[in-house]
Tab-separated table of C-alpha atoms in Angstrom:
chain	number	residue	atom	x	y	z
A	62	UNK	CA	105.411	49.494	47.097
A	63	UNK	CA	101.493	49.089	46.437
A	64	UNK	CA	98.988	51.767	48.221
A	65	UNK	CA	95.585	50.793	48.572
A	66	UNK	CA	92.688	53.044	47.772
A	67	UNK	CA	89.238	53.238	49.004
A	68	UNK	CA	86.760	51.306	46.855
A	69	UNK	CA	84.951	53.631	44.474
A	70	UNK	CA	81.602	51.991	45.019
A	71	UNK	CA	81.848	52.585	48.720
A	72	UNK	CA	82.417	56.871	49.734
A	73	UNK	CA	81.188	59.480	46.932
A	74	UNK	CA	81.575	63.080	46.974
A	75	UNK	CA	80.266	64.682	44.366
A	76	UNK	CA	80.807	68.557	43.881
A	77	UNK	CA	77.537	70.824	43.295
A	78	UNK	CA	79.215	74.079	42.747
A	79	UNK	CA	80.417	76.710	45.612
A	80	UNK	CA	81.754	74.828	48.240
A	81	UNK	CA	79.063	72.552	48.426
A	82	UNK	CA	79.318	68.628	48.000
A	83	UNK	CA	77.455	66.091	48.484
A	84	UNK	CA	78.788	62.636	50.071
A	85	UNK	CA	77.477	59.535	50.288
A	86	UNK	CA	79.087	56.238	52.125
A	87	UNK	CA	77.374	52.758	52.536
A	88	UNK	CA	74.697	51.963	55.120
A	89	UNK	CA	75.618	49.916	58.409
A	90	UNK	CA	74.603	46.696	57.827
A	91	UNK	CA	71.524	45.172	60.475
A	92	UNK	CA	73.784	42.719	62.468
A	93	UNK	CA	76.276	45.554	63.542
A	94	UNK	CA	73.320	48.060	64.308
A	95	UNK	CA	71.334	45.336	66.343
A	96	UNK	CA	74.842	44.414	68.084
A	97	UNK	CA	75.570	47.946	68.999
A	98	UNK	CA	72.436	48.573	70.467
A	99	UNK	CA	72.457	45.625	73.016
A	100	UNK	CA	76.125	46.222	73.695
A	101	UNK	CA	75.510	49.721	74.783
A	102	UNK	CA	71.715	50.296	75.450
A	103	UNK	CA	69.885	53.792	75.336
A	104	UNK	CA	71.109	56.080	78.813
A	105	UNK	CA	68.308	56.042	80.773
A	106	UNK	CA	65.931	53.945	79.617
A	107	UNK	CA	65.145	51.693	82.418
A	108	UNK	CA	64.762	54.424	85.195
């Protein structure tokens, strides 16, 4: 039985000493961000 793990190039964390990390994951690409925004537009903003 194979388990997948999570591509290397894709979530960091890198330790920094005393409980602190720090983590970096990829950016949301423009097409997703521009669809979420007209899908569900900003509360309000038409009043």
């Amino acid at each position: 039985m194979k388990t997948h793990m999570a591509n290397e190039k894709l979530y960091q964390a890198e330790y920094q000493g005393s409980g602190t990390f720090i983590i970096s994951k990829p950016k949301r690409k423009a097409h997703k961000r521009r669809q979420s925004k007209l899908k569900s537009p900003q509360r309000g903003a038409r009043k």
